[in-house]
Coordinates of N, CA and C and ligand atoms in Angstrom, one line a residue:
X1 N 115.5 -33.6 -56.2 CA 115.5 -32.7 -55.1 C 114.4 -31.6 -55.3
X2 N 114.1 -31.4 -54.2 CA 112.8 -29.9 -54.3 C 113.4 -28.9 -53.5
X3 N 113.3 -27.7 -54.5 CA 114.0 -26.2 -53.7 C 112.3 -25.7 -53.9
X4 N 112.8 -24.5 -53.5 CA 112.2 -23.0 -53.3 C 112.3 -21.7 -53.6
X5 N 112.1 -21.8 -55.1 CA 112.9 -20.3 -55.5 C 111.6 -19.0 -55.9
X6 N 112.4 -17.9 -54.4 CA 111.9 -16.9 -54.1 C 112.6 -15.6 -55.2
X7 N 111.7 -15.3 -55.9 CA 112.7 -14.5 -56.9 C 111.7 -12.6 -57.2
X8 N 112.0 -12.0 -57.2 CA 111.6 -10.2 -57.5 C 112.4 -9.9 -59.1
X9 N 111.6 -9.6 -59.5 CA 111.7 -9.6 -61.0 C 110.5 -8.9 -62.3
X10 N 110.8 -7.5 -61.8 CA 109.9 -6.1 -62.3 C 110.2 -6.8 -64.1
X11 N 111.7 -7.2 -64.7 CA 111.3 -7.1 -66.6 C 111.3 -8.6 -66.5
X12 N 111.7 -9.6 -65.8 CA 111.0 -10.4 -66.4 C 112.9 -11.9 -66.7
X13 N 114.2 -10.8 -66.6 CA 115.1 -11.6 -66.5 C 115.4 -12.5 -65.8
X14 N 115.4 -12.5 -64.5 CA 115.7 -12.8 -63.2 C 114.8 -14.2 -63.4
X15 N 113.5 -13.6 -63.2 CA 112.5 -15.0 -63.8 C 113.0 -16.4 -64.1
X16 N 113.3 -15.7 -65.5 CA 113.7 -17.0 -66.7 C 115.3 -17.8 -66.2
X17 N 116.1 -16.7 -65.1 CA 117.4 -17.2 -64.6 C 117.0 -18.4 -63.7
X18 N 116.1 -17.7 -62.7 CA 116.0 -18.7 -61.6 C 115.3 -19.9 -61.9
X19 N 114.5 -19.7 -62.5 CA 113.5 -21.2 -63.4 C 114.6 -22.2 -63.9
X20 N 115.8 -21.6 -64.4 CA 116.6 -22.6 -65.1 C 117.3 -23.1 -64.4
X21 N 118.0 -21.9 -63.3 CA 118.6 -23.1 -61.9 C 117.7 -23.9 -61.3
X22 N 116.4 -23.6 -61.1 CA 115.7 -24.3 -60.6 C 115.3 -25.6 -61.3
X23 N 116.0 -26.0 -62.4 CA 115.5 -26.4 -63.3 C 116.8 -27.7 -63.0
X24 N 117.7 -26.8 -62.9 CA 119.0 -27.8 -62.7 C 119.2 -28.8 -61.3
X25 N 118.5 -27.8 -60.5 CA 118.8 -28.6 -58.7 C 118.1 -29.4 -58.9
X26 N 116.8 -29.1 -59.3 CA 115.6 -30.3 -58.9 C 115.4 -31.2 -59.8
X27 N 115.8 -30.9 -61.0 CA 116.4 -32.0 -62.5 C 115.0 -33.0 -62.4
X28 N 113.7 -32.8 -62.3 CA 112.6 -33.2 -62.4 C 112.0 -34.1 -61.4
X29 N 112.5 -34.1 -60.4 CA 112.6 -35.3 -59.1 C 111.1 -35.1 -59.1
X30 N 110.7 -33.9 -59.2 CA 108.8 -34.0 -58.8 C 108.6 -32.9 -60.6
X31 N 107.1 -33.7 -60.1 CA 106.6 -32.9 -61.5 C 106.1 -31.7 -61.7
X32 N 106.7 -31.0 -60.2 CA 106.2 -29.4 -59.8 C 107.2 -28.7 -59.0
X33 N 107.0 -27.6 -59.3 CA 108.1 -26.7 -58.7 C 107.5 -25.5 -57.9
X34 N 108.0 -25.7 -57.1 CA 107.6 -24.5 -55.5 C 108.4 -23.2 -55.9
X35 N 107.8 -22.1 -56.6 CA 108.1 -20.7 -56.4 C 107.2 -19.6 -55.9
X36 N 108.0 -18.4 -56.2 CA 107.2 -17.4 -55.4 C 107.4 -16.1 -56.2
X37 N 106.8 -16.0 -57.2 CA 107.0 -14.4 -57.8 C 106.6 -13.4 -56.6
X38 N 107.6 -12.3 -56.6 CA 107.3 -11.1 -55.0 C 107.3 -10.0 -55.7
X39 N 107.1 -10.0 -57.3 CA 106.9 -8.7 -58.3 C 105.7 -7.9 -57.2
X40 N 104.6 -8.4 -57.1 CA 103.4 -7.7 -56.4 C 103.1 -7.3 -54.8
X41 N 103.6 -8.7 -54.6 CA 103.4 -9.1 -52.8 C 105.2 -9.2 -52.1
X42 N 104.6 -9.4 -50.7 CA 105.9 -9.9 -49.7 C 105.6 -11.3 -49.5
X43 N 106.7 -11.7 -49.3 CA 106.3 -13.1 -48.8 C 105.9 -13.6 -47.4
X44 N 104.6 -14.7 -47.0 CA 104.4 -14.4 -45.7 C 104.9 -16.2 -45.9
X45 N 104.5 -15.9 -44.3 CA 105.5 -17.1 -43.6 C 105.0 -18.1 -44.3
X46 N 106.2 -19.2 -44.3 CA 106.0 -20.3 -45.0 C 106.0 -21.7 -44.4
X47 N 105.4 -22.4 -44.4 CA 105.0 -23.6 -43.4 C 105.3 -25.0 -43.9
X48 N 105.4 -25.9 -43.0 CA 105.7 -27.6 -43.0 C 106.7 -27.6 -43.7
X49 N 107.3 -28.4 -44.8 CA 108.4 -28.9 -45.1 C 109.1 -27.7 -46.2
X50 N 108.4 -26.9 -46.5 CA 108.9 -25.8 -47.1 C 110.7 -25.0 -46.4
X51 N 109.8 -25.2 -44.8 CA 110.9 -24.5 -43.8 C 112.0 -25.4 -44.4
X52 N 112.4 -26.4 -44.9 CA 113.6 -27.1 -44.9 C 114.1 -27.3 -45.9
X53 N 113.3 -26.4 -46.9 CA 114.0 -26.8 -48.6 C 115.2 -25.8 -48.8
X54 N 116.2 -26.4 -49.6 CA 116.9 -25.3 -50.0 C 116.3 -24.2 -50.5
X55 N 116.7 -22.6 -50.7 CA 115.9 -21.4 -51.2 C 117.0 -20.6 -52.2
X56 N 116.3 -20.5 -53.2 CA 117.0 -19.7 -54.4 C 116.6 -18.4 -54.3
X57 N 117.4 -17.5 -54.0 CA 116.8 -16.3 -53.6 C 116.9 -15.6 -55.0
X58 N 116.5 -15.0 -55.8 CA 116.9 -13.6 -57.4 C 116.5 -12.8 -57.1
X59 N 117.4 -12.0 -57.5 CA 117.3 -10.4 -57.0 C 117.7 -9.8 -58.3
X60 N 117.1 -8.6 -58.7 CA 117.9 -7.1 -59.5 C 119.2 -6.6 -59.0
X61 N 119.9 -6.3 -59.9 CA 121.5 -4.8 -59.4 C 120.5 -3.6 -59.4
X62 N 120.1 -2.8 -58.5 CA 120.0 -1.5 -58.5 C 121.0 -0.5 -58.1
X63 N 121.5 -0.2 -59.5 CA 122.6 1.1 -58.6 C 123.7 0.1 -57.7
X64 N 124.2 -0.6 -58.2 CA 125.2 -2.0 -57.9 C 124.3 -2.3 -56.4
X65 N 123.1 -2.6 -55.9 CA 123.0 -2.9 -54.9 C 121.3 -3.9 -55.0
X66 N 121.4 -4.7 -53.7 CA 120.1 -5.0 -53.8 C 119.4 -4.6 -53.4
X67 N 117.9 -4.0 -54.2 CA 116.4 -3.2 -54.3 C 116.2 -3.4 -53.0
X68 N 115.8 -2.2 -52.2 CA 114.8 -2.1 -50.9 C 114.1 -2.6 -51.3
X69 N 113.4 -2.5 -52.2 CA 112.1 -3.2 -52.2 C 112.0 -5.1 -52.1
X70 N 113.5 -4.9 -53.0 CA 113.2 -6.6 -52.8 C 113.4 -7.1 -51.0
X71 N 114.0 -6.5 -50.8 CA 114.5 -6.1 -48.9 C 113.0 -6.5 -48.2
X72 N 112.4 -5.6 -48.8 CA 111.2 -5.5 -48.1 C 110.3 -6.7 -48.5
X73 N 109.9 -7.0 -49.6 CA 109.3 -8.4 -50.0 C 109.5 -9.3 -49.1
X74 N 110.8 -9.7 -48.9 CA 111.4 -10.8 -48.2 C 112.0 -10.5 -46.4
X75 N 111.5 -9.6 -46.4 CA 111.7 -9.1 -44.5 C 111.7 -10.2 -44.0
X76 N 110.3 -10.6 -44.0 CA 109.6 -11.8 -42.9 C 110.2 -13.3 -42.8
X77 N 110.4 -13.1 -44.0 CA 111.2 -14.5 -43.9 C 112.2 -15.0 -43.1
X78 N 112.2 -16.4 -42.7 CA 112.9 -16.6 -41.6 C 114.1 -18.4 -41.5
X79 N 114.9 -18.8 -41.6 CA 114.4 -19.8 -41.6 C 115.5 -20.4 -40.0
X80 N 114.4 -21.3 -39.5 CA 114.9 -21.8 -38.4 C 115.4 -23.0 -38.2
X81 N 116.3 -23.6 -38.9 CA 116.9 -24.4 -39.3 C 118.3 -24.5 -39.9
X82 N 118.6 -23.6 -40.2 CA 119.9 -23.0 -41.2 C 119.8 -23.5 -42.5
X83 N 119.0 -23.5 -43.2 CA 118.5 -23.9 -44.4 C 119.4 -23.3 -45.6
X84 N 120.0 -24.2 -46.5 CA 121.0 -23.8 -47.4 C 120.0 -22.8 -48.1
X85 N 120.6 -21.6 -48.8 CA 120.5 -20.5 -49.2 C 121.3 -20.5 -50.9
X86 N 120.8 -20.3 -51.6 CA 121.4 -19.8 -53.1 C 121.4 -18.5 -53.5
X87 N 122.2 -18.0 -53.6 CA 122.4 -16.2 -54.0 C 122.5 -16.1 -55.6
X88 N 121.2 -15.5 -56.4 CA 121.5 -15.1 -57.6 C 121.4 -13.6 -57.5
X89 N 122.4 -12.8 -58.5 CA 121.6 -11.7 -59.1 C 121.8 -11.7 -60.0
X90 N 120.8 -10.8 -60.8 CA 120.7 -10.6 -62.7 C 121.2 -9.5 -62.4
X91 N 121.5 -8.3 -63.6 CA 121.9 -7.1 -64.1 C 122.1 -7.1 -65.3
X92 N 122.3 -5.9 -65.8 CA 122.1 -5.2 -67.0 C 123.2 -5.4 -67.6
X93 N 124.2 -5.7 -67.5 CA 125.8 -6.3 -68.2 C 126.3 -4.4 -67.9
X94 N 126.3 -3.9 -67.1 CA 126.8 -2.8 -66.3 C 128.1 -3.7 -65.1
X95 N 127.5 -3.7 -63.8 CA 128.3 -4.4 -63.1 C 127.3 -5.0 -61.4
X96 N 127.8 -5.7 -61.5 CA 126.5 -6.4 -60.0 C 127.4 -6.1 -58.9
X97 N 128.3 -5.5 -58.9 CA 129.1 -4.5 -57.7 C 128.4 -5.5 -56.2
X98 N 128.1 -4.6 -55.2 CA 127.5 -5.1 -54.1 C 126.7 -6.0 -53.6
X99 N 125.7 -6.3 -54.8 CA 124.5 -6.3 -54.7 C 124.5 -8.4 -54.3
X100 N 125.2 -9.2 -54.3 CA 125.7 -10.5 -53.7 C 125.5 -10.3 -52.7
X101 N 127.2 -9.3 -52.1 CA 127.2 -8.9 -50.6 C 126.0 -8.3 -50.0
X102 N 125.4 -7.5 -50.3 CA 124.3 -7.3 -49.7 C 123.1 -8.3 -49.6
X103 N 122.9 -9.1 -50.1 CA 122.1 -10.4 -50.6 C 122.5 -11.4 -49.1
X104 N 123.8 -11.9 -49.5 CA 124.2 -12.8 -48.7 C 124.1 -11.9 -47.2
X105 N 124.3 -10.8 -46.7 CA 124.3 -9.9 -45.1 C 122.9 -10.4 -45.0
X106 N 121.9 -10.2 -45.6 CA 120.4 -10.4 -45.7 C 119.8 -11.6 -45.7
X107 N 120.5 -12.4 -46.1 CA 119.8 -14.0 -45.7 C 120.1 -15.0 -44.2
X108 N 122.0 -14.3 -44.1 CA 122.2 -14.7 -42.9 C 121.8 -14.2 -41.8
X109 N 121.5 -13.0 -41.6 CA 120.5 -12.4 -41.0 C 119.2 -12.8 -40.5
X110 N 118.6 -13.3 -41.8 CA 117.7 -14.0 -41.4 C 117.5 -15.7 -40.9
X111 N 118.5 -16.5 -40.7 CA 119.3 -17.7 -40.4 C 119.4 -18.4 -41.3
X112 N 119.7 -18.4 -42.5 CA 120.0 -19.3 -43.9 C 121.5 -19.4 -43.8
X113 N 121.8 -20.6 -44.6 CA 123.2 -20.7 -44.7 C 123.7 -20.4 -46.2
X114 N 123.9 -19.9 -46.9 CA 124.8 -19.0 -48.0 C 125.7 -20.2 -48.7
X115 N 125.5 -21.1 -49.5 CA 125.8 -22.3 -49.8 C 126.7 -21.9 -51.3
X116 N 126.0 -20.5 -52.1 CA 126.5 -20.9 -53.8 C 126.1 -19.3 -54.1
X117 N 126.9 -18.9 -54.9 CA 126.1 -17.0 -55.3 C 126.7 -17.6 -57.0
X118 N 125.8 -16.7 -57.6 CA 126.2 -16.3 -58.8 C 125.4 -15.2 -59.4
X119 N 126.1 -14.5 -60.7 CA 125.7 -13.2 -60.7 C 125.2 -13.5 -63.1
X120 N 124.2 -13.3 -63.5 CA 123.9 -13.3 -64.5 C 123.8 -12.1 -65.0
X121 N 124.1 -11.7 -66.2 CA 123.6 -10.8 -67.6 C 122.5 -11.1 -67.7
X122 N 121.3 -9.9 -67.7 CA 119.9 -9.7 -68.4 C 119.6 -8.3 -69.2
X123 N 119.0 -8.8 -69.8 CA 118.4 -7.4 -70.3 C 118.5 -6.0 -69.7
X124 N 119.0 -4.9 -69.8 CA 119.1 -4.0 -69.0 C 117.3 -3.5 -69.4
X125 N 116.9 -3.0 -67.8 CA 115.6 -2.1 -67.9 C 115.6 -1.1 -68.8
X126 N 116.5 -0.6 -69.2 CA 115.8 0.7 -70.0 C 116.9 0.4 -71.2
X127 N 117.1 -0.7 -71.4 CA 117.9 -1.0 -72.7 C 116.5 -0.7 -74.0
X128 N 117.0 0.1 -74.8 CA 116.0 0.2 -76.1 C 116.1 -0.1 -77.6
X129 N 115.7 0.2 -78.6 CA 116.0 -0.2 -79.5 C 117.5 0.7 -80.2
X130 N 117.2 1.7 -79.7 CA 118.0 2.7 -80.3 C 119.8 2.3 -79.2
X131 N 119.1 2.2 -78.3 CA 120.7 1.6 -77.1 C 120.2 0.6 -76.6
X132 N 120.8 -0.5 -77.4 CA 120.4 -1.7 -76.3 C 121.6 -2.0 -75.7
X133 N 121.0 -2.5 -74.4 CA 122.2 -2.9 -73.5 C 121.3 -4.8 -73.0
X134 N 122.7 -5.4 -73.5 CA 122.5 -6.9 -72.9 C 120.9 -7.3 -73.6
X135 N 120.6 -6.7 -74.8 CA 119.8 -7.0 -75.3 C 119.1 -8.2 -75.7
X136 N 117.7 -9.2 -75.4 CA 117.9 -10.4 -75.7 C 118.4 -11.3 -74.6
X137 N 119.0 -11.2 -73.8 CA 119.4 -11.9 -72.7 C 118.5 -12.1 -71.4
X138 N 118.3 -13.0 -70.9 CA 118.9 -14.5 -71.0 C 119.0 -15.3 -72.3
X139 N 119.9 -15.6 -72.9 CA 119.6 -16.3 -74.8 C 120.0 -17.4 -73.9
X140 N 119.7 -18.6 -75.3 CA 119.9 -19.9 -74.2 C 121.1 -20.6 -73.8
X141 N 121.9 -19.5 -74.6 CA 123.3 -20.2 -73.7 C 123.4 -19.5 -72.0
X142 N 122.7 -18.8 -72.0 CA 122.8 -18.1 -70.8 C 122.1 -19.0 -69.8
X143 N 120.7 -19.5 -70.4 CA 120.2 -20.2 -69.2 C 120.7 -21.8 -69.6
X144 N 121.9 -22.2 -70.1 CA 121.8 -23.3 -70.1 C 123.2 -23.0 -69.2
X145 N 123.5 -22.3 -69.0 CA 124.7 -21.5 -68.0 C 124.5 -21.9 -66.7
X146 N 123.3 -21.1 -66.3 CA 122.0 -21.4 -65.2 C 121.8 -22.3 -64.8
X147 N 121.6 -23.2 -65.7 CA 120.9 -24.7 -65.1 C 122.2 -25.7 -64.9
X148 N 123.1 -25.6 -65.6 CA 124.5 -26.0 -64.8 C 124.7 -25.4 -63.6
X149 N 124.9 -24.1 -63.1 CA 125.2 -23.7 -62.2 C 123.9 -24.5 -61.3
X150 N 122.7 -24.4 -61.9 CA 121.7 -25.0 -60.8 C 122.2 -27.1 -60.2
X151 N 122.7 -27.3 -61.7 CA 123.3 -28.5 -61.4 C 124.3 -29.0 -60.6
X152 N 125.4 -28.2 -60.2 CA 126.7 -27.8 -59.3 C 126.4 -28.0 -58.0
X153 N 125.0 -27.1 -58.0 CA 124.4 -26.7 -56.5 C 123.7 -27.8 -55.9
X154 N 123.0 -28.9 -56.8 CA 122.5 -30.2 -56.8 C 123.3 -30.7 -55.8
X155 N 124.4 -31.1 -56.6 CA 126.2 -32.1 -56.3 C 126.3 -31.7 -54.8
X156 N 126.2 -29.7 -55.2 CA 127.0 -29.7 -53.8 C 126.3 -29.8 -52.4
X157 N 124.6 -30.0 -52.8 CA 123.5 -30.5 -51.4 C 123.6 -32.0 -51.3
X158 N 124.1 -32.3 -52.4 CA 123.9 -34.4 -52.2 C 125.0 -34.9 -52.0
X159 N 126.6 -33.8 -51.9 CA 127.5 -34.6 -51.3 C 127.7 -34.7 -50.2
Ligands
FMN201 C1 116.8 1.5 -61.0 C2 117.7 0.5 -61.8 C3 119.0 0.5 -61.5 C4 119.8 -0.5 -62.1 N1 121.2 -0.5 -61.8 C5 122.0 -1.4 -62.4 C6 123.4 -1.5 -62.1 O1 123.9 -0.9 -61.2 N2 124.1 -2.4 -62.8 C7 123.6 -3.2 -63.8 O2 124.4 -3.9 -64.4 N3 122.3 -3.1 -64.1 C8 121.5 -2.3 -63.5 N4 120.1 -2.2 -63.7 C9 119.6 -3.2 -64.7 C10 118.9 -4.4 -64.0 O3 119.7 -4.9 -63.0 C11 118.6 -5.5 -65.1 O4 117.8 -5.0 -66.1 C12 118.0 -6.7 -64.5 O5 118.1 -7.7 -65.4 C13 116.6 -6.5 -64.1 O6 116.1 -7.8 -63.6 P1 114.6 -8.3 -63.9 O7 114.5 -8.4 -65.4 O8 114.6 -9.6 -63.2 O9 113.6 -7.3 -63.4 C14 119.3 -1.3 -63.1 C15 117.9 -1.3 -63.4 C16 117.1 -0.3 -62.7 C17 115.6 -0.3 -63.1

């Protein structure tokens, strides 16, 4: 299977989460994988068969919520088809409170269908040596966590 995972990811957690679901849906069907780091840019429109892939959305917890900014990255996006939708967020092992719900208001919004959410432990941003929080994390039981859940979400587009 070929997805599309659109992911915002300032330290670098989120990243390594979504690569491993992405790792699990597509379980090597092609020998390349369609992403979109939106650390820098927004995403502009996306064309031909892209419109029809599933999309792994990753997002940050800010303040239990999802980042304006990641809001903004992904504005434009659209999809006209009802294209199955994957809801991840990372967080700091604090709490991912809203920030799904707000994910999922935001995709359907934009016509995606909301198929699977899950919420992962990463590294907290300002975790340090002196206070670490969720330090180390994603470790690899975490993304082998991931890529099962990416596996689930396989099953549940091919049944
Ligand atoms: C401004 C800010 C607010 C945050 N708020 C939360 C929070 O409410 N709950 C939580 O568990 N982690 C919180 N975090 C930690 C991030 O969600 C966590 O570090 C996440 O893994 C960052 O993702 P990334 O590594 O993909 O950038 C916050 C981080 C920042 C920078």
């Amino acid at each position: 299977m070929k997805s599309l995972s659109l992911y915002f990811s300032p330290t670098g957690g989120g990243e390594k989460i979504a690569k491993a679901i992405q790792n699990g849906i597509d379980q090597n069907d092609y020998d390349y994988q369609f992403s979109l780091n939106l650390n820098k840019r927004p995403v502009s429109a996306e064309t031909g068969e892209i419109e029809t892939l599933p999309v792994i959305f990753t997002i940050p917890v800010y303040g239990g919520h999802m980042p304006k900014v990641a809001m903004e990255r992904l504005n434009t996006l659209r999809s006209e088809c009802n294209q199955p939708a994957i809801l991840v967020a990372v967080y700091g092992n604090r709490a991912f409170e809203k920030a799904l719900i707000d994910l999922e208001a935001f995709v359907r919004e934009r016509g995606f269908n909301p198929i699977a959410a899950g919420a992962f432990p990463c590294e907290h941003s300002y975790s340090t040596d002196e206070t670490p929080i969720a330090a180390g994390r994603p470790d690899n039981t975490d993304l082998k966590m991931a890529e099962e859940f990416g596996r689930l979400v396989r099953e549940k587009i091919l049944r």
